[in-house]
Amino acid sequence: DMKVTQMPRYLIKRMGENVLLECGQDMSHETMYWYRQDPGLGLQLIYISYDVDSNSEGDIPKGYRVSRKKREHFSLILDSAKTNQTSVYFCASSFWGSSAETLYFGSGTRLTVL
Amino acid sequence: QQQVRQSPQSLTVWEGETAILNCSYEDSTFDYFPWYHQFPGESPALLIAIRPVSNKKEDGRFTIFFNKREKKFSLHIADSQPGDSATYFCAARTGGSNAKLTFGKGTKLSVKS
């Protein structure tokens, strides 16, 4: 069973603090994503990783950076968090099968920046 | 920068009716168009997808209609059920070595019985 694990599920931080969101997958998928979800805005792409140390900016990378040192782990880092980064963050890994791509999403991290 | 536009923002239909959700795009390099659904409190999950070589893809009660010339695609949910109530996201994927999947803003579907 394909599984993407995100930690933590809930996180409260103060403005200016550093934030580390972690994501793991046990399927050896090469491509992984970080999205944020806000009401009415859908899923906005922050960063993509095509494999270890092969990362690319998405549509809203400002204020974020990522790290992927092992294929199974993909981290999202917020240096000096801002209140407008309060959101639900989803990590996903990508699998291609039968000419269809499936993104397997983690359960999300609800981040509140006070 | 919204590359995939989705409408309506919300939709209410009666049980048994066909729900129609619409999307459009601008980038001609998109080569794959999935729909995801998300139930309250859950993560998005793949529902159905289509490639531009086809203009229709069916999976049970769910059908994608694709119009490459007009750069539009839609999801039709036939015989809608209350259990179909969820938020539906269309998406589009660029091809090549730096492919990425971009989502629309979503349509919140409510099916009333």
mmCIF file of N, CA and C in Angstrom, chain A residues 9 31 33 35 37 40-45 48 50 56-59 90 94 96 99-108, chain B residues 1 3 9 31-32 34 36 38 41-46 49 51 57 87 89 93 97-106:
data_model
loop_
_atom_site.group_PDB
_atom_site.id
_atom_site.type_symbol
_atom_site.label_atom_id
_atom_site.label_comp_id
_atom_site.label_asym_id
_atom_site.label_seq_id
_atom_site.Cartn_x
_atom_site.Cartn_y
_atom_site.Cartn_z
ATOM 1 N N ARG A 9 1.256 16.874 12.130
ATOM 2 C CA ARG A 9 -0.080 17.125 11.591
ATOM 3 C C ARG A 9 -0.527 18.556 11.870
ATOM 4 N N THR A 31 9.780 11.562 -8.076
ATOM 5 C CA THR A 31 9.246 12.917 -8.045
ATOM 6 C C THR A 31 8.356 13.133 -6.836
ATOM 7 N N TYR A 33 6.352 16.481 -4.474
ATOM 8 C CA TYR A 33 5.843 17.850 -4.543
ATOM 9 C C TYR A 33 5.536 18.377 -3.144
ATOM 10 N N TYR A 35 2.767 21.316 -1.877
ATOM 11 C CA TYR A 35 1.692 22.257 -2.189
ATOM 12 C C TYR A 35 1.203 22.888 -0.892
ATOM 13 N N GLN A 37 -2.510 24.645 0.566
ATOM 14 C CA GLN A 37 -3.928 24.760 0.247
ATOM 15 C C GLN A 37 -4.566 25.803 1.144
ATOM 16 N N GLY A 40 -10.456 28.643 -1.242
ATOM 17 C CA GLY A 40 -10.701 29.406 -2.463
ATOM 18 C C GLY A 40 -9.527 29.509 -3.411
ATOM 19 N N LEU A 41 -8.375 29.018 -2.990
ATOM 20 C CA LEU A 41 -7.185 29.132 -3.847
ATOM 21 C C LEU A 41 -6.716 27.789 -4.376
ATOM 22 N N GLY A 42 -7.323 26.730 -3.947
ATOM 23 C CA GLY A 42 -6.931 25.427 -4.432
ATOM 24 C C GLY A 42 -5.574 25.001 -3.911
ATOM 25 N N LEU A 43 -4.897 24.194 -4.703
ATOM 26 C CA LEU A 43 -3.580 23.688 -4.342
ATOM 27 C C LEU A 43 -2.544 24.471 -5.140
ATOM 28 N N GLN A 44 -1.683 25.176 -4.428
ATOM 29 C CA GLN A 44 -0.663 25.969 -5.093
ATOM 30 C C GLN A 44 0.692 25.285 -4.943
ATOM 31 N N LEU A 45 1.394 25.142 -6.061
ATOM 32 C CA LEU A 45 2.644 24.409 -6.086
ATOM 33 C C LEU A 45 3.792 25.274 -5.571
ATOM 34 N N ILE A 48 9.039 21.368 -6.456
ATOM 35 C CA ILE A 48 9.043 19.995 -6.955
ATOM 36 C C ILE A 48 10.455 19.450 -6.776
ATOM 37 N N TYR A 50 12.714 16.259 -8.383
ATOM 38 C CA TYR A 50 12.717 15.177 -9.374
ATOM 39 C C TYR A 50 13.562 13.997 -8.915
ATOM 40 N N SER A 56 13.171 22.002 -8.034
ATOM 41 C CA SER A 56 12.778 23.071 -8.939
ATOM 42 C C SER A 56 11.663 23.902 -8.316
ATOM 43 N N GLU A 57 11.699 25.184 -8.546
ATOM 44 C CA GLU A 57 10.647 26.054 -8.014
ATOM 45 C C GLU A 57 9.309 25.770 -8.677
ATOM 46 N N GLY A 58 8.271 25.889 -7.874
ATOM 47 C CA GLY A 58 6.922 25.808 -8.411
ATOM 48 C C GLY A 58 6.407 27.197 -8.720
ATOM 49 N N ASP A 59 5.139 27.420 -8.447
ATOM 50 C CA ASP A 59 4.512 28.697 -8.775
ATOM 51 C C ASP A 59 4.640 29.746 -7.672
ATOM 52 N N PHE A 90 0.580 20.260 1.913
ATOM 53 C CA PHE A 90 0.517 18.873 1.482
ATOM 54 C C PHE A 90 1.783 18.496 0.726
ATOM 55 N N SER A 94 4.837 11.115 -6.703
ATOM 56 C CA SER A 94 4.259 10.861 -8.015
ATOM 57 C C SER A 94 4.591 9.463 -8.506
ATOM 58 N N TRP A 96 3.855 6.862 -11.910
ATOM 59 C CA TRP A 96 3.314 6.645 -13.252
ATOM 60 C C TRP A 96 3.032 5.163 -13.449
ATOM 61 N N SER A 99 0.231 4.618 -18.151
ATOM 62 C CA SER A 99 0.180 5.940 -18.793
ATOM 63 C C SER A 99 -0.596 6.967 -17.980
ATOM 64 N N ALA A 100 -0.805 6.714 -16.715
ATOM 65 C CA ALA A 100 -1.480 7.683 -15.849
ATOM 66 C C ALA A 100 -0.592 7.998 -14.664
ATOM 67 N N GLU A 101 -0.527 9.279 -14.338
ATOM 68 C CA GLU A 101 0.241 9.689 -13.170
ATOM 69 C C GLU A 101 -0.698 9.831 -11.986
ATOM 70 N N THR A 102 -0.318 9.268 -10.878
ATOM 71 C CA THR A 102 -1.086 9.431 -9.641
ATOM 72 C C THR A 102 -0.217 10.135 -8.623
ATOM 73 N N LEU A 103 -0.736 11.211 -8.060
ATOM 74 C CA LEU A 103 -0.077 11.837 -6.929
ATOM 75 C C LEU A 103 -0.666 11.250 -5.658
ATOM 76 N N TYR A 104 0.202 10.736 -4.826
ATOM 77 C CA TYR A 104 -0.217 10.239 -3.521
ATOM 78 C C TYR A 104 0.102 11.329 -2.499
ATOM 79 N N PHE A 105 -0.945 11.834 -1.886
ATOM 80 C CA PHE A 105 -0.798 12.931 -0.940
ATOM 81 C C PHE A 105 -0.666 12.419 0.482
ATOM 82 N N GLY A 106 0.125 13.134 1.256
ATOM 83 C CA GLY A 106 0.138 12.910 2.686
ATOM 84 C C GLY A 106 -1.111 13.492 3.313
ATOM 85 N N SER A 107 -1.230 13.349 4.603
ATOM 86 C CA SER A 107 -2.438 13.804 5.289
ATOM 87 C C SER A 107 -2.414 15.299 5.596
ATOM 88 N N GLY A 108 -1.305 15.951 5.272
ATOM 89 C CA GLY A 108 -1.230 17.396 5.419
ATOM 90 C C GLY A 108 -0.720 17.848 6.781
ATOM 91 N N GLN B 1 -0.625 34.158 -10.959
ATOM 92 C CA GLN B 1 -0.394 33.369 -12.178
ATOM 93 C C GLN B 1 -1.239 32.109 -12.131
ATOM 94 N N GLN B 3 -2.729 29.240 -14.311
ATOM 95 C CA GLN B 3 -2.635 28.620 -15.619
ATOM 96 C C GLN B 3 -3.814 27.719 -15.915
ATOM 97 N N GLN B 9 -17.240 27.933 -8.937
ATOM 98 C CA GLN B 9 -16.573 27.791 -7.653
ATOM 99 C C GLN B 9 -17.335 26.813 -6.768
ATOM 100 N N ASP B 31 0.187 18.365 -21.283
ATOM 101 C CA ASP B 31 -0.039 17.120 -22.014
ATOM 102 C C ASP B 31 -0.782 16.063 -21.214
ATOM 103 N N TYR B 32 -1.273 16.441 -20.069
ATOM 104 C CA TYR B 32 -1.951 15.460 -19.225
ATOM 105 C C TYR B 32 -2.890 16.219 -18.306
ATOM 106 N N PRO B 34 -5.552 15.576 -15.274
ATOM 107 C CA PRO B 34 -6.274 14.762 -14.291
ATOM 108 C C PRO B 34 -7.312 15.570 -13.514
ATOM 109 N N TYR B 36 -8.858 15.509 -9.567
ATOM 110 C CA TYR B 36 -8.738 14.986 -8.213
ATOM 111 C C TYR B 36 -9.975 15.396 -7.421
ATOM 112 N N GLN B 38 -11.515 15.765 -3.289
ATOM 113 C CA GLN B 38 -11.086 15.866 -1.898
ATOM 114 C C GLN B 38 -12.321 15.957 -1.011
ATOM 115 N N GLY B 41 -11.733 17.144 5.266
ATOM 116 C CA GLY B 41 -10.809 16.584 6.241
ATOM 117 C C GLY B 41 -9.849 15.549 5.675
ATOM 118 N N GLU B 42 -9.949 15.307 4.365
ATOM 119 C CA GLU B 42 -9.075 14.309 3.749
ATOM 120 C C GLU B 42 -8.121 14.948 2.743
ATOM 121 N N SER B 43 -7.227 14.127 2.228
ATOM 122 C CA SER B 43 -6.286 14.596 1.216
ATOM 123 C C SER B 43 -6.882 14.398 -0.170
ATOM 124 N N PRO B 44 -6.408 15.155 -1.151
ATOM 125 C CA PRO B 44 -6.874 14.940 -2.524
ATOM 126 C C PRO B 44 -6.498 13.542 -3.018
ATOM 127 N N ALA B 45 -7.330 13.024 -3.907
ATOM 128 C CA ALA B 45 -7.082 11.695 -4.476
ATOM 129 C C ALA B 45 -7.456 11.721 -5.954
ATOM 130 N N LEU B 46 -6.686 10.997 -6.760
ATOM 131 C CA LEU B 46 -6.941 10.959 -8.204
ATOM 132 C C LEU B 46 -8.286 10.297 -8.488
ATOM 133 N N ALA B 49 -8.323 10.749 -15.395
ATOM 134 C CA ALA B 49 -7.395 11.611 -16.124
ATOM 135 C C ALA B 49 -7.490 11.343 -17.616
ATOM 136 N N ARG B 51 -5.427 12.265 -21.636
ATOM 137 C CA ARG B 51 -4.370 12.864 -22.446
ATOM 138 C C ARG B 51 -5.000 13.492 -23.680
ATOM 139 N N LYS B 57 -12.954 10.437 -21.949
ATOM 140 C CA LYS B 57 -12.476 9.347 -21.093
ATOM 141 C C LYS B 57 -13.570 9.059 -20.080
ATOM 142 N N THR B 87 -14.904 18.475 -2.926
ATOM 143 C CA THR B 87 -14.300 19.500 -3.772
ATOM 144 C C THR B 87 -13.509 18.804 -4.869
ATOM 145 N N PHE B 89 -10.892 19.136 -8.092
ATOM 146 C CA PHE B 89 -9.835 19.955 -8.669
ATOM 147 C C PHE B 89 -9.453 19.401 -10.037
ATOM 148 N N ARG B 93 -0.654 19.137 -16.558
ATOM 149 C CA ARG B 93 0.751 18.806 -16.368
ATOM 150 C C ARG B 93 1.542 19.140 -17.621
ATOM 151 N N SER B 97 11.353 17.033 -19.063
ATOM 152 C CA SER B 97 12.137 16.657 -17.892
ATOM 153 C C SER B 97 11.817 17.506 -16.669
ATOM 154 N N ASN B 98 11.272 18.661 -16.840
ATOM 155 C CA ASN B 98 10.907 19.522 -15.706
ATOM 156 C C ASN B 98 9.396 19.658 -15.593
ATOM 157 N N ALA B 99 8.723 18.540 -15.692
ATOM 158 C CA ALA B 99 7.261 18.550 -15.649
ATOM 159 C C ALA B 99 6.762 18.972 -14.273
ATOM 160 N N LYS B 100 5.617 19.624 -14.263
ATOM 161 C CA LYS B 100 4.989 19.971 -12.999
ATOM 162 C C LYS B 100 3.482 19.938 -13.172
ATOM 163 N N LEU B 101 2.781 19.666 -12.080
ATOM 164 C CA LEU B 101 1.328 19.549 -12.090
ATOM 165 C C LEU B 101 0.728 20.774 -11.418
ATOM 166 N N THR B 102 -0.099 21.499 -12.176
ATOM 167 C CA THR B 102 -0.731 22.722 -11.683
ATOM 168 C C THR B 102 -2.220 22.489 -11.531
ATOM 169 N N PHE B 103 -2.768 22.871 -10.382
ATOM 170 C CA PHE B 103 -4.176 22.656 -10.079
ATOM 171 C C PHE B 103 -4.991 23.917 -10.285
ATOM 172 N N GLY B 104 -6.275 23.718 -10.594
ATOM 173 C CA GLY B 104 -7.241 24.806 -10.559
ATOM 174 C C GLY B 104 -7.637 25.080 -9.120
ATOM 175 N N LYS B 105 -8.522 26.083 -8.933
ATOM 176 C CA LYS B 105 -8.885 26.489 -7.587
ATOM 177 C C LYS B 105 -9.949 25.605 -6.955
ATOM 178 N N GLY B 106 -10.564 24.753 -7.740
ATOM 179 C CA GLY B 106 -11.515 23.810 -7.182
ATOM 180 C C GLY B 106 -12.967 24.193 -7.350
#
